[in-house]
CSV table of N, CA and C in Angstrom, one decimal:
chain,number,residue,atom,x,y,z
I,29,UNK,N,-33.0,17.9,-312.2
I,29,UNK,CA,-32.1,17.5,-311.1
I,29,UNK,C,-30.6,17.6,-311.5
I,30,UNK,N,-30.3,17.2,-312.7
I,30,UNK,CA,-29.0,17.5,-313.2
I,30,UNK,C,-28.2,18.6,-313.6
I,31,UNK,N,-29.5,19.7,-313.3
I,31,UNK,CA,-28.5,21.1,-313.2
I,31,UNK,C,-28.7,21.6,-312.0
I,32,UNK,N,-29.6,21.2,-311.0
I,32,UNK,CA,-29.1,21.5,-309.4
I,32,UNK,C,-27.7,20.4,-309.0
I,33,UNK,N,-27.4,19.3,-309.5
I,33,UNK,CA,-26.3,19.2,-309.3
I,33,UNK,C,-25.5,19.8,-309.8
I,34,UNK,N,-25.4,20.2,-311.1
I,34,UNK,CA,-24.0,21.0,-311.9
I,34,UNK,C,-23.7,22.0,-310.8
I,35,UNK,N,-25.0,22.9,-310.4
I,35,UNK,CA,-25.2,24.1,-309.7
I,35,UNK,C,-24.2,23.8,-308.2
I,36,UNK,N,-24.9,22.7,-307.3
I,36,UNK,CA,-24.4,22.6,-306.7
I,36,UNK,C,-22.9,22.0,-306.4
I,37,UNK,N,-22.2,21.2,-307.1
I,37,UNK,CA,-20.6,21.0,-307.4
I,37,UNK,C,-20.0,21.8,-307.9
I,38,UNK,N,-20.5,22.7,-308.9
I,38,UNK,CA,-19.5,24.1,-308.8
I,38,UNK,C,-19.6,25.0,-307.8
I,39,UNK,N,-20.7,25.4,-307.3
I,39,UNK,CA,-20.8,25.9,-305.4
I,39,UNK,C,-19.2,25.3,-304.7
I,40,UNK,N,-19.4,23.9,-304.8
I,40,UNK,CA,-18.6,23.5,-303.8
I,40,UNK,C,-16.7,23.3,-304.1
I,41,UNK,N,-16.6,23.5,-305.8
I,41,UNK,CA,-15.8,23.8,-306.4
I,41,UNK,C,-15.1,25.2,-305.5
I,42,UNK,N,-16.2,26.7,-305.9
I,42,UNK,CA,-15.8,27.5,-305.0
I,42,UNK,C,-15.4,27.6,-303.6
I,43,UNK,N,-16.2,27.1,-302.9
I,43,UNK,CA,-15.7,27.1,-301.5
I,43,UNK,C,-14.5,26.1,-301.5
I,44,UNK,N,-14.2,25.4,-302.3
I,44,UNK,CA,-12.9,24.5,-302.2
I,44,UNK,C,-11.4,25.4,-302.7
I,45,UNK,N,-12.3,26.4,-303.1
I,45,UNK,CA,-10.8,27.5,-303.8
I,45,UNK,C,-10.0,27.9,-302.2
I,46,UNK,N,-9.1,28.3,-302.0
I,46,UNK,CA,-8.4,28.6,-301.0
I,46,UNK,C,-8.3,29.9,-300.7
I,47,UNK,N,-8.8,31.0,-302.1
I,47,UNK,CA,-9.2,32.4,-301.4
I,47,UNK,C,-10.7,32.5,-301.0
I,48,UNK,N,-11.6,31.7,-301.3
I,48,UNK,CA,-12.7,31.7,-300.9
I,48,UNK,C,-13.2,32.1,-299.5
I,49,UNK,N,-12.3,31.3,-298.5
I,49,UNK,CA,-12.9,31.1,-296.6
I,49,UNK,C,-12.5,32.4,-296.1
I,50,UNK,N,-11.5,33.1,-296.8
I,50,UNK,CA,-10.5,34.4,-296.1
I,50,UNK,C,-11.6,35.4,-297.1
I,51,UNK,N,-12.0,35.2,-297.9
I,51,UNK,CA,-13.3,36.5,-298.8
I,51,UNK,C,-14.2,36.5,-297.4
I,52,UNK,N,-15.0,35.1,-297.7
I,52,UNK,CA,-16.3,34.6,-296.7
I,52,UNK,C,-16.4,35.5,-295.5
I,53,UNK,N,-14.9,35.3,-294.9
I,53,UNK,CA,-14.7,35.6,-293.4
I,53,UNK,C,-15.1,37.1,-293.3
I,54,UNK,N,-14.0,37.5,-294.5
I,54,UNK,CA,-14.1,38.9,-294.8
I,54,UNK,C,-15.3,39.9,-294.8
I,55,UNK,N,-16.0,39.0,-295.6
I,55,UNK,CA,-17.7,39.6,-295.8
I,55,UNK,C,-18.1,39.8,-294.9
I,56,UNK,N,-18.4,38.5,-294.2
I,56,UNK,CA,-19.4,38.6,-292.5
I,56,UNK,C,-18.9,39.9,-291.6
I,57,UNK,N,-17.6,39.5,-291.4
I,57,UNK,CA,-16.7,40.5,-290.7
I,57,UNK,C,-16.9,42.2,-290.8
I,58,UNK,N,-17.1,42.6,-292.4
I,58,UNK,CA,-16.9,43.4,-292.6
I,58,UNK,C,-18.5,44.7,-292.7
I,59,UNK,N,-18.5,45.6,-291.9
I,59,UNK,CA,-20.0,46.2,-292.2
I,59,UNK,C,-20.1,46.5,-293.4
I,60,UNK,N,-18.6,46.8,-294.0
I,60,UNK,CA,-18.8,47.7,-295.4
I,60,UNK,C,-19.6,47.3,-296.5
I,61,UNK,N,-19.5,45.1,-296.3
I,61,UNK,CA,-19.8,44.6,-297.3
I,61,UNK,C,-20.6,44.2,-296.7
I,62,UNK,N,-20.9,43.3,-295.9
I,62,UNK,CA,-22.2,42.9,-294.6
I,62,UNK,C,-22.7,43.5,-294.3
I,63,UNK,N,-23.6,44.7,-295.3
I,63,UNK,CA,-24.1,45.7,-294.7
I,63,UNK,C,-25.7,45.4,-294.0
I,64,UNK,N,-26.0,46.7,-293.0
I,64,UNK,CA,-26.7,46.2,-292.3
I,64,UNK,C,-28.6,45.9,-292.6
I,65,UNK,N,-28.5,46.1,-293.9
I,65,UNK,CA,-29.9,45.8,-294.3
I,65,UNK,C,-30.1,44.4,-294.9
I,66,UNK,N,-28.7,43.9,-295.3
I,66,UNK,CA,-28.8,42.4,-295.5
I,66,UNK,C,-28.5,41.5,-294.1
I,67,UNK,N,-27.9,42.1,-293.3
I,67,UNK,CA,-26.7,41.3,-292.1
I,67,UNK,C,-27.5,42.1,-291.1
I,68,UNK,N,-28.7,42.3,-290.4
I,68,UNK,CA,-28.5,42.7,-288.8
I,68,UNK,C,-28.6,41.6,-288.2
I,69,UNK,N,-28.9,40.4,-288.2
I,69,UNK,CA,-28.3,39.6,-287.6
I,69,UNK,C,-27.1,38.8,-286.9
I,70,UNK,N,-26.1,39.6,-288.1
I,70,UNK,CA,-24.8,39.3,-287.6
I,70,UNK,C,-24.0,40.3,-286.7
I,71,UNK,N,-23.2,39.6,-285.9
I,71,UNK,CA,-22.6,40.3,-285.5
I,71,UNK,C,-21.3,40.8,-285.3
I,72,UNK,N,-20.8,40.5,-286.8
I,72,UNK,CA,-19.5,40.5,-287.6
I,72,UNK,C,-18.5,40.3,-286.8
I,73,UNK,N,-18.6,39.3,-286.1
I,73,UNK,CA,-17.6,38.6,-285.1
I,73,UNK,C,-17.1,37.2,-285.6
I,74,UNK,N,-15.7,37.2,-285.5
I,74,UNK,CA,-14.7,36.3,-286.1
I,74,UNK,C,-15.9,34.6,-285.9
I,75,UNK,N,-16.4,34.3,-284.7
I,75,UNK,CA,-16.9,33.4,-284.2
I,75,UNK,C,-18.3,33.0,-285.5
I,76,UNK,N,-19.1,34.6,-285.3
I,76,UNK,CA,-20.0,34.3,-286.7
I,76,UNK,C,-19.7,34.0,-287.8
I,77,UNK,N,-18.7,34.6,-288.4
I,77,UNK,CA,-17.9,34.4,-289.7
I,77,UNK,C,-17.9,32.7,-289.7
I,78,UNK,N,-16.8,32.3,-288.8
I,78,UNK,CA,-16.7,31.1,-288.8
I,78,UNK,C,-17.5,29.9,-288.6
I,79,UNK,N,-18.9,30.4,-288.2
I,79,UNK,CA,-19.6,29.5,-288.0
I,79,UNK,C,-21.1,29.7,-288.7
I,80,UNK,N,-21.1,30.5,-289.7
I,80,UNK,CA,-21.5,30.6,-291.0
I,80,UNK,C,-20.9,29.6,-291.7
I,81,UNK,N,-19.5,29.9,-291.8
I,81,UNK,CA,-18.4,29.0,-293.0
I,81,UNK,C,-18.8,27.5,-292.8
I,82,UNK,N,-18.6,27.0,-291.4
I,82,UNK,CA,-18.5,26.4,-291.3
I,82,UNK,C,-20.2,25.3,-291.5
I,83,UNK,N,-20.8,25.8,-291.4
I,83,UNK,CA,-22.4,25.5,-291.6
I,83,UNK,C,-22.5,25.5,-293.1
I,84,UNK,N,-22.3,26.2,-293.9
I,84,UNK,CA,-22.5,26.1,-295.1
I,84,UNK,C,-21.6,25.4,-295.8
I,85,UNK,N,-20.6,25.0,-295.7
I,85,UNK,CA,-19.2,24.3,-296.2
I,85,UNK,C,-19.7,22.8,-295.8
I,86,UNK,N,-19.9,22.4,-294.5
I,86,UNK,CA,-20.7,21.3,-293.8
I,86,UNK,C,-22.1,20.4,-294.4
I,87,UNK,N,-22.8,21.3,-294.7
I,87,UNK,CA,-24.7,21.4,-294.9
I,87,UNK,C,-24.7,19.9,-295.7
I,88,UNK,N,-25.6,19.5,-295.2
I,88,UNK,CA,-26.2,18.3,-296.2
I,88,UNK,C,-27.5,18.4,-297.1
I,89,UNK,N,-27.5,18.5,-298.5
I,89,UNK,CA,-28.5,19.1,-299.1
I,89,UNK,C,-29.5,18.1,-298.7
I,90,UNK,N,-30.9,18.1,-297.8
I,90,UNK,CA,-32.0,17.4,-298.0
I,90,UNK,C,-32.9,17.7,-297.7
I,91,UNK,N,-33.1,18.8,-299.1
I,91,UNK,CA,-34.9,19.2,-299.6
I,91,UNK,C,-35.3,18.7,-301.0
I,92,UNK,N,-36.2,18.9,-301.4
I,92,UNK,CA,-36.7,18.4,-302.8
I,92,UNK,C,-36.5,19.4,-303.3
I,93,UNK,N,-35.5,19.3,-304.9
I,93,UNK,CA,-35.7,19.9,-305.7
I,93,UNK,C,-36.5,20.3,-306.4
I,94,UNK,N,-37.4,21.2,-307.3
I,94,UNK,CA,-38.5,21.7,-307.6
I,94,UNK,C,-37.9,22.6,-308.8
I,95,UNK,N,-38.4,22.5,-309.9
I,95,UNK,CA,-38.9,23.6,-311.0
I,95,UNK,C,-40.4,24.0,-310.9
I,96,UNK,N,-40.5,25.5,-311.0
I,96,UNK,CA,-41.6,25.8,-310.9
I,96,UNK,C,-42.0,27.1,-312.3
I,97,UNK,N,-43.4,27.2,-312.5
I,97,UNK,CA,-43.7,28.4,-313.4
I,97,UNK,C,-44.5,29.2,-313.0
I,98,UNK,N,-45.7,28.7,-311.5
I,98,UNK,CA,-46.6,29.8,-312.2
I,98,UNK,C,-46.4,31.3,-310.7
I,99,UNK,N,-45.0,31.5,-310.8
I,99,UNK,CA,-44.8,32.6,-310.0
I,99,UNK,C,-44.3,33.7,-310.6
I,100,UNK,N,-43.8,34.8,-309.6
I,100,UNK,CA,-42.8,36.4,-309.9
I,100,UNK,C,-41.9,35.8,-309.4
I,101,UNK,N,-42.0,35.0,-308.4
I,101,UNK,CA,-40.2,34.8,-307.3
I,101,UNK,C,-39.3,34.1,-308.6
I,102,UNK,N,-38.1,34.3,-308.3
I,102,UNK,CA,-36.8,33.4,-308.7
I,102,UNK,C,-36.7,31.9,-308.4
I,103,UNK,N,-36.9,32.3,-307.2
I,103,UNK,CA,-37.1,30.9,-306.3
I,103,UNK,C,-37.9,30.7,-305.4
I,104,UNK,N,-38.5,29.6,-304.5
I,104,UNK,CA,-38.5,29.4,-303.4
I,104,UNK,C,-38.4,28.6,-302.3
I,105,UNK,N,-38.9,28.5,-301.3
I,105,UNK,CA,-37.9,27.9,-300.0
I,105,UNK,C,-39.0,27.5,-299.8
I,106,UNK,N,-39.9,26.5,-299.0
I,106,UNK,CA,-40.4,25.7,-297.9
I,106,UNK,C,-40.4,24.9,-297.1
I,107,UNK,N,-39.3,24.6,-296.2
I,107,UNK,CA,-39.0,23.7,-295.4
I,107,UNK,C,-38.1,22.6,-296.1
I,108,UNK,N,-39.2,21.5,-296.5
I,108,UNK,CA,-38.7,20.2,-297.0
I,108,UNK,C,-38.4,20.3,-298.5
I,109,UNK,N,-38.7,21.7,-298.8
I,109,UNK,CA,-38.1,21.5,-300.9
I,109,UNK,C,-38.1,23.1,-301.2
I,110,UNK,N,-37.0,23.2,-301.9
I,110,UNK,CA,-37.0,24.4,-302.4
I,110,UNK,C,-36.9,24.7,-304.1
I,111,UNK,N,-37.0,25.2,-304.5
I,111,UNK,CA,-37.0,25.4,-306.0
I,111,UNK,C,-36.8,26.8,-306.7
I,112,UNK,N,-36.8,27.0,-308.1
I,112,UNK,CA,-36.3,27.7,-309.0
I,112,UNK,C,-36.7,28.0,-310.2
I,113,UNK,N,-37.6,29.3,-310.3
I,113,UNK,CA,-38.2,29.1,-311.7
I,113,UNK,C,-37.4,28.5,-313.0
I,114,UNK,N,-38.8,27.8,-314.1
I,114,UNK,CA,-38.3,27.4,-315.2
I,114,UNK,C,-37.0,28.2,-315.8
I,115,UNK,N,-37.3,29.6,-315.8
I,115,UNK,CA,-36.4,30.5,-316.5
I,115,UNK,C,-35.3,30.1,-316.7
I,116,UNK,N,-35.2,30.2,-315.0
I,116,UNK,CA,-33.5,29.9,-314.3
I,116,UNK,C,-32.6,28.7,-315.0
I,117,UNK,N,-33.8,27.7,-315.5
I,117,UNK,CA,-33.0,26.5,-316.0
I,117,UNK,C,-32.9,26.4,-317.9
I,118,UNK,N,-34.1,27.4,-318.3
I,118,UNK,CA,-33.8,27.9,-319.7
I,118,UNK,C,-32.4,28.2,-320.0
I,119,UNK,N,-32.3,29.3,-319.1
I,119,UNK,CA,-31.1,30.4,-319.5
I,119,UNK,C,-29.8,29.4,-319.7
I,120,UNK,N,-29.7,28.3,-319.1
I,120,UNK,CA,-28.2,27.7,-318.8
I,120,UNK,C,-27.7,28.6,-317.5
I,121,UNK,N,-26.7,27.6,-317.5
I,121,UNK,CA,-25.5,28.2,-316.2
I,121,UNK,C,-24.2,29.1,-316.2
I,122,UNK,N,-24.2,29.3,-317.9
I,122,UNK,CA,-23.5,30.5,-318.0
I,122,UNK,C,-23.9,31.8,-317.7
I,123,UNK,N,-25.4,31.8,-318.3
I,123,UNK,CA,-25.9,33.1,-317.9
I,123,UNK,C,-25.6,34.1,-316.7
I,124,UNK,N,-25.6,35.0,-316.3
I,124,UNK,CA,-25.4,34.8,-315.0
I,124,UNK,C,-26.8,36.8,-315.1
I,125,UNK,N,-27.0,36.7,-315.8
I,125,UNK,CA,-28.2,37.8,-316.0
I,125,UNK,C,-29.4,37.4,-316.3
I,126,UNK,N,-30.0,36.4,-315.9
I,126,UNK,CA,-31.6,35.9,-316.0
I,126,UNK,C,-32.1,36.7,-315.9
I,127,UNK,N,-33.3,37.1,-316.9
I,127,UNK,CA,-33.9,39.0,-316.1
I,127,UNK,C,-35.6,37.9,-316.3
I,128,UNK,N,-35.4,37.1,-315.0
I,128,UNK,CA,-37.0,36.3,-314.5
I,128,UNK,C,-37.0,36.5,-313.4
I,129,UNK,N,-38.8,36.8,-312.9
I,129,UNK,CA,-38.1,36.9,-311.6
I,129,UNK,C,-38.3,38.8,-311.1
I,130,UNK,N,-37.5,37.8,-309.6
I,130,UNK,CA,-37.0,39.9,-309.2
I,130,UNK,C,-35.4,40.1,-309.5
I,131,UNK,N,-35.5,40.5,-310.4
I,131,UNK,CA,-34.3,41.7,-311.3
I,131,UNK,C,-33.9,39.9,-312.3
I,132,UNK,N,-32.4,40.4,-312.1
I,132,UNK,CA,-31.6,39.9,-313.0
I,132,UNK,C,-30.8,39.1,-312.3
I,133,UNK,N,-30.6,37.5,-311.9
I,133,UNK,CA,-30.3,36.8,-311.3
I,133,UNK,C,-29.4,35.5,-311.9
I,134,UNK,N,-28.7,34.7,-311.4
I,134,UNK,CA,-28.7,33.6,-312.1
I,134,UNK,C,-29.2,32.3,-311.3
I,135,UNK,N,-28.8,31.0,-311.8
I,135,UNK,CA,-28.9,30.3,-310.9
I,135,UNK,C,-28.4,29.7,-309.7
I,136,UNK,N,-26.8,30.5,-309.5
I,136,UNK,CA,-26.0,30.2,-308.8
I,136,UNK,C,-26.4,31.2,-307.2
I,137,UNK,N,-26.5,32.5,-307.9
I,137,UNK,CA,-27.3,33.3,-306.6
I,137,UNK,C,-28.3,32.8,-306.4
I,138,UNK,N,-29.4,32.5,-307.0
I,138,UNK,CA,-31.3,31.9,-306.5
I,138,UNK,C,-30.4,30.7,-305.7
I,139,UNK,N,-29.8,29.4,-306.4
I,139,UNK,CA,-29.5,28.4,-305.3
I,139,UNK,C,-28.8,28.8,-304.2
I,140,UNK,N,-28.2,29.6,-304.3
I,140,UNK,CA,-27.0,30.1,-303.1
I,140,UNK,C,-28.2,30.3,-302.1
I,141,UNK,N,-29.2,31.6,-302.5
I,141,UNK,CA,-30.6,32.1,-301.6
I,141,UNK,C,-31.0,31.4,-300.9
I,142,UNK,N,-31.9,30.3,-301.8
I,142,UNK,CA,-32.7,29.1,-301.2
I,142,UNK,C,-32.3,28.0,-300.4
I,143,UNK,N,-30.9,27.7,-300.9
I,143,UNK,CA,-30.2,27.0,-299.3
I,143,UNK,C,-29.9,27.3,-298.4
I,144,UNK,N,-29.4,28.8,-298.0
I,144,UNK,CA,-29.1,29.9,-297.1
I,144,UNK,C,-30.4,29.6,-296.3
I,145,UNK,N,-32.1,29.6,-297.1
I,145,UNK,CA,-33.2,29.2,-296.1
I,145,UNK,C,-33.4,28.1,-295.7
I,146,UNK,N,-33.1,26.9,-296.6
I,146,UNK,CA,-32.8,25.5,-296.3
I,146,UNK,C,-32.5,24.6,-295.1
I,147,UNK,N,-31.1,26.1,-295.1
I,147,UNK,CA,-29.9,26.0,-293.9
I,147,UNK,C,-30.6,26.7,-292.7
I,148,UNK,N,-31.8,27.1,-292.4
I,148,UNK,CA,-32.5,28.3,-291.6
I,148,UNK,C,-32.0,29.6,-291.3
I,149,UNK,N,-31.2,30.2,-292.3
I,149,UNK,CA,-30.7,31.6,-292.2
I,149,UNK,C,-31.8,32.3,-292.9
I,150,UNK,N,-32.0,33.8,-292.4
I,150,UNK,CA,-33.0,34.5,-292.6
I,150,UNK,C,-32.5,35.2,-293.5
I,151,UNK,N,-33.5,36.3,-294.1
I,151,UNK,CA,-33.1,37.5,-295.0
I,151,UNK,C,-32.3,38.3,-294.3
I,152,UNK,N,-32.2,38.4,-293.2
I,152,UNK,CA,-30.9,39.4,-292.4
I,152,UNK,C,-29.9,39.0,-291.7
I,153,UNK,N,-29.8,37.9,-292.1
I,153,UNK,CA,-28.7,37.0,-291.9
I,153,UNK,C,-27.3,37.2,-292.7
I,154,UNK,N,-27.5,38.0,-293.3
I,154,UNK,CA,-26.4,38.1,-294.4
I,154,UNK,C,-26.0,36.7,-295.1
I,155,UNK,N,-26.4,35.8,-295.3
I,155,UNK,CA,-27.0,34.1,-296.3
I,155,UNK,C,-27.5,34.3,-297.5
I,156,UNK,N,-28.6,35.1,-296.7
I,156,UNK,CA,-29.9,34.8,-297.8
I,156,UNK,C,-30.1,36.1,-298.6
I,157,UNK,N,-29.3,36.7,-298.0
I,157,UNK,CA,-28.9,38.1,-299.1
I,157,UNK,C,-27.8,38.5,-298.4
I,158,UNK,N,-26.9,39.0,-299.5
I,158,UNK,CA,-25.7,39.7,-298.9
I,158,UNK,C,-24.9,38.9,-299.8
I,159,UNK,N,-24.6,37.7,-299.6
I,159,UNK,CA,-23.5,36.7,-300.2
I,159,UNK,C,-23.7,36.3,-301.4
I,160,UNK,N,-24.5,36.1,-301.6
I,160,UNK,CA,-25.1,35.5,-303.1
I,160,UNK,C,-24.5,36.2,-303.9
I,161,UNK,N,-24.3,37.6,-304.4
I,161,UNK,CA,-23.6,38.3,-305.5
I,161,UNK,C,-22.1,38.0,-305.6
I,162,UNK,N,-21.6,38.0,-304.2
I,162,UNK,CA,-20.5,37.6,-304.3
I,162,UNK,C,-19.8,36.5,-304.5
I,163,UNK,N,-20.7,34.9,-304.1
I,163,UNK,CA,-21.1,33.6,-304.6
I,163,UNK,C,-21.1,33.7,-306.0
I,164,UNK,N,-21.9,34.3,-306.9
I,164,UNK,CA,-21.8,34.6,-308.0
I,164,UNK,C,-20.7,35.1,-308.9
I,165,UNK,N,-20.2,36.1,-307.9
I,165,UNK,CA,-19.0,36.6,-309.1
I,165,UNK,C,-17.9,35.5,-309.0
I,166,UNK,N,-17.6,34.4,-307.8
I,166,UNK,CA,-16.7,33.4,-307.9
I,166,UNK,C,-16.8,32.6,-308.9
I,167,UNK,N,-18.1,32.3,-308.8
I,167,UNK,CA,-18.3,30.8,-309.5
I,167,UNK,C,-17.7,31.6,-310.9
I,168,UNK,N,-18.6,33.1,-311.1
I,168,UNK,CA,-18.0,33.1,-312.8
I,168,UNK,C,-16.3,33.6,-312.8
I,169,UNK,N,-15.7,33.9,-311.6
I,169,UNK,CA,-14.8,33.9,-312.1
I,169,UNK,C,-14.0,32.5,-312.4
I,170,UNK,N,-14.3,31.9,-311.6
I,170,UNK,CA,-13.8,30.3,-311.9
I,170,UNK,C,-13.9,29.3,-313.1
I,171,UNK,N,-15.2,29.9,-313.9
I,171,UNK,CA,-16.1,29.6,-315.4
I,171,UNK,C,-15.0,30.1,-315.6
I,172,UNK,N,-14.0,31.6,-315.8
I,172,UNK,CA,-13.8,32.5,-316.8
I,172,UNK,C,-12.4,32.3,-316.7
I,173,UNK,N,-12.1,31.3,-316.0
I,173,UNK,CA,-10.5,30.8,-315.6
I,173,UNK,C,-10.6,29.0,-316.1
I,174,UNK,N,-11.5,28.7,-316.5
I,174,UNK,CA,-11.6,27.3,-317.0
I,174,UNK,C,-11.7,26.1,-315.7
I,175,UNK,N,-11.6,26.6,-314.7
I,175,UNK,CA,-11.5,25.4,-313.3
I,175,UNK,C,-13.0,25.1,-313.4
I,176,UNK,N,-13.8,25.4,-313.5
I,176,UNK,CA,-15.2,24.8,-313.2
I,176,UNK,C,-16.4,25.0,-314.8
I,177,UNK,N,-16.9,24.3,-315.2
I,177,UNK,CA,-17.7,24.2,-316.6
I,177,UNK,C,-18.8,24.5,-316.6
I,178,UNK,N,-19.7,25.6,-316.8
I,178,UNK,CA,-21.1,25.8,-316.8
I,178,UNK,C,-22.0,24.5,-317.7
I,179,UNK,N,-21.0,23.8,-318.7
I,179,UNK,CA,-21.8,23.2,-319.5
I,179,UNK,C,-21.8,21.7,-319.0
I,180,UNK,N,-20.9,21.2,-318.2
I,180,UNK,CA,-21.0,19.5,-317.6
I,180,UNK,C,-21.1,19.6,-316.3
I,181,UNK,N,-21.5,18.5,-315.9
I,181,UNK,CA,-21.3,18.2,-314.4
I,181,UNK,C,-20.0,17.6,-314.3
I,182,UNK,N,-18.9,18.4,-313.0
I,182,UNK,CA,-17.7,17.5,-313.1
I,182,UNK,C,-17.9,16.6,-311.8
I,183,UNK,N,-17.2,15.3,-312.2
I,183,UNK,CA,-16.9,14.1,-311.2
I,183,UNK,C,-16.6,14.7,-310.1
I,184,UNK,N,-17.0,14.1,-308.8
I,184,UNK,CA,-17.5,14.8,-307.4
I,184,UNK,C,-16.3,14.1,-307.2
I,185,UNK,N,-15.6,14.7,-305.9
I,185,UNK,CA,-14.4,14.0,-305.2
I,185,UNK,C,-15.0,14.2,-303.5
I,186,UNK,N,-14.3,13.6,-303.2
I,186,UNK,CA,-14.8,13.7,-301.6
I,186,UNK,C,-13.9,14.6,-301.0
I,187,UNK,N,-12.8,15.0,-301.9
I,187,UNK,CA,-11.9,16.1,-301.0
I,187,UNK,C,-12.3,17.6,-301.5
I,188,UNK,N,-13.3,17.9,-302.3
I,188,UNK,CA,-13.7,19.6,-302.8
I,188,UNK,C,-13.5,20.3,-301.2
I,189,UNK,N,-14.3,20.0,-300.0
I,189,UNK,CA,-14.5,20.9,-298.9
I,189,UNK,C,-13.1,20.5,-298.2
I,190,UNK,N,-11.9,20.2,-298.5
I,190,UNK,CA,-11.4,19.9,-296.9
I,190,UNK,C,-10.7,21.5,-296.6
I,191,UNK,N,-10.6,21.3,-295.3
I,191,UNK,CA,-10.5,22.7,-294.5
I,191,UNK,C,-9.1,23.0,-294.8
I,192,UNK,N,-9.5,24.6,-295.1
I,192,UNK,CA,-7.8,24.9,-295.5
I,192,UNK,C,-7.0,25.9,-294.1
């Protein structure tokens, strides 16, 4: 449980950065990067963008966490709980190349995935694929700038999300 929180307060660390909402927007918006085998359900309109942001920046996490072993998936989603193979929690949260699973992932993209389904966004949603990599390269760039610690949980503030 205490590294789905780490996981999830540096999530919210990111979205609290101030280039984060204008990337986000960017993504959805953009086919180049919202491409259409992750995103046909978008319809890269300012309105989607924003109300993606806004849904995910919002969400209140209430599924059951779960560690699991006896799968191939990275993770997965069921309604009321989602979870994350053992691996994912072996590796630590610097890793960001877990090769468990399908491909090479870390924990930050699998959680990013599995709340995108959480949140009821589909695989073509551009959520539940599409963003995740790019979720990922924040968080590590943020690791690799010292604002957020793969190795502690930082004290939660109630102002991480306010709207910029």
């Amino acid at each position: 449980v205490r590294l789905y929180h780490r996981i999830e307060i540096n999530i919210k660390m990111v979205y609290a950065e101030a280039k984060t909402r204008p990337f986000f927007i960017n993504f959805i918006r953009n086919p180049n990067l919202c491409v259409p085998s992750s995103c046909s359900e978008s319809d890269h309109s300012l309105s989607d963008a924003l109300s993606k942001w806004y849904r995910t920046t919002s969400h209140t996490l209430d599924a059951q966490l779960v560690a699991f072993i006896n799968s191939d998936a990275t993770g997965l989603a069921a309604g009321a709980w989602y979870g994350m193979h053992r691996c994912v929690f072996n590796a630590g949260l610097g890793n960001f190349t877990i090769g468990c699973g399908y491909g090479k992932l870390s924990g930050y993209n699998t959680f990013s995935h599995e709340n995108a389904h959480e949140q009821g966004y589909s695989h073509s949603s551009g959520m539940a694929y599409g963003w995740d990599p790019y979720l990922e390269q924040l968080v590590s760039d943020l690791i690799d700038a010292g604002k957020i610690s793969a190795d502690s949980v930082p004290f939660e503030q109630s102002n991480y999300l306010i709207a910029r």
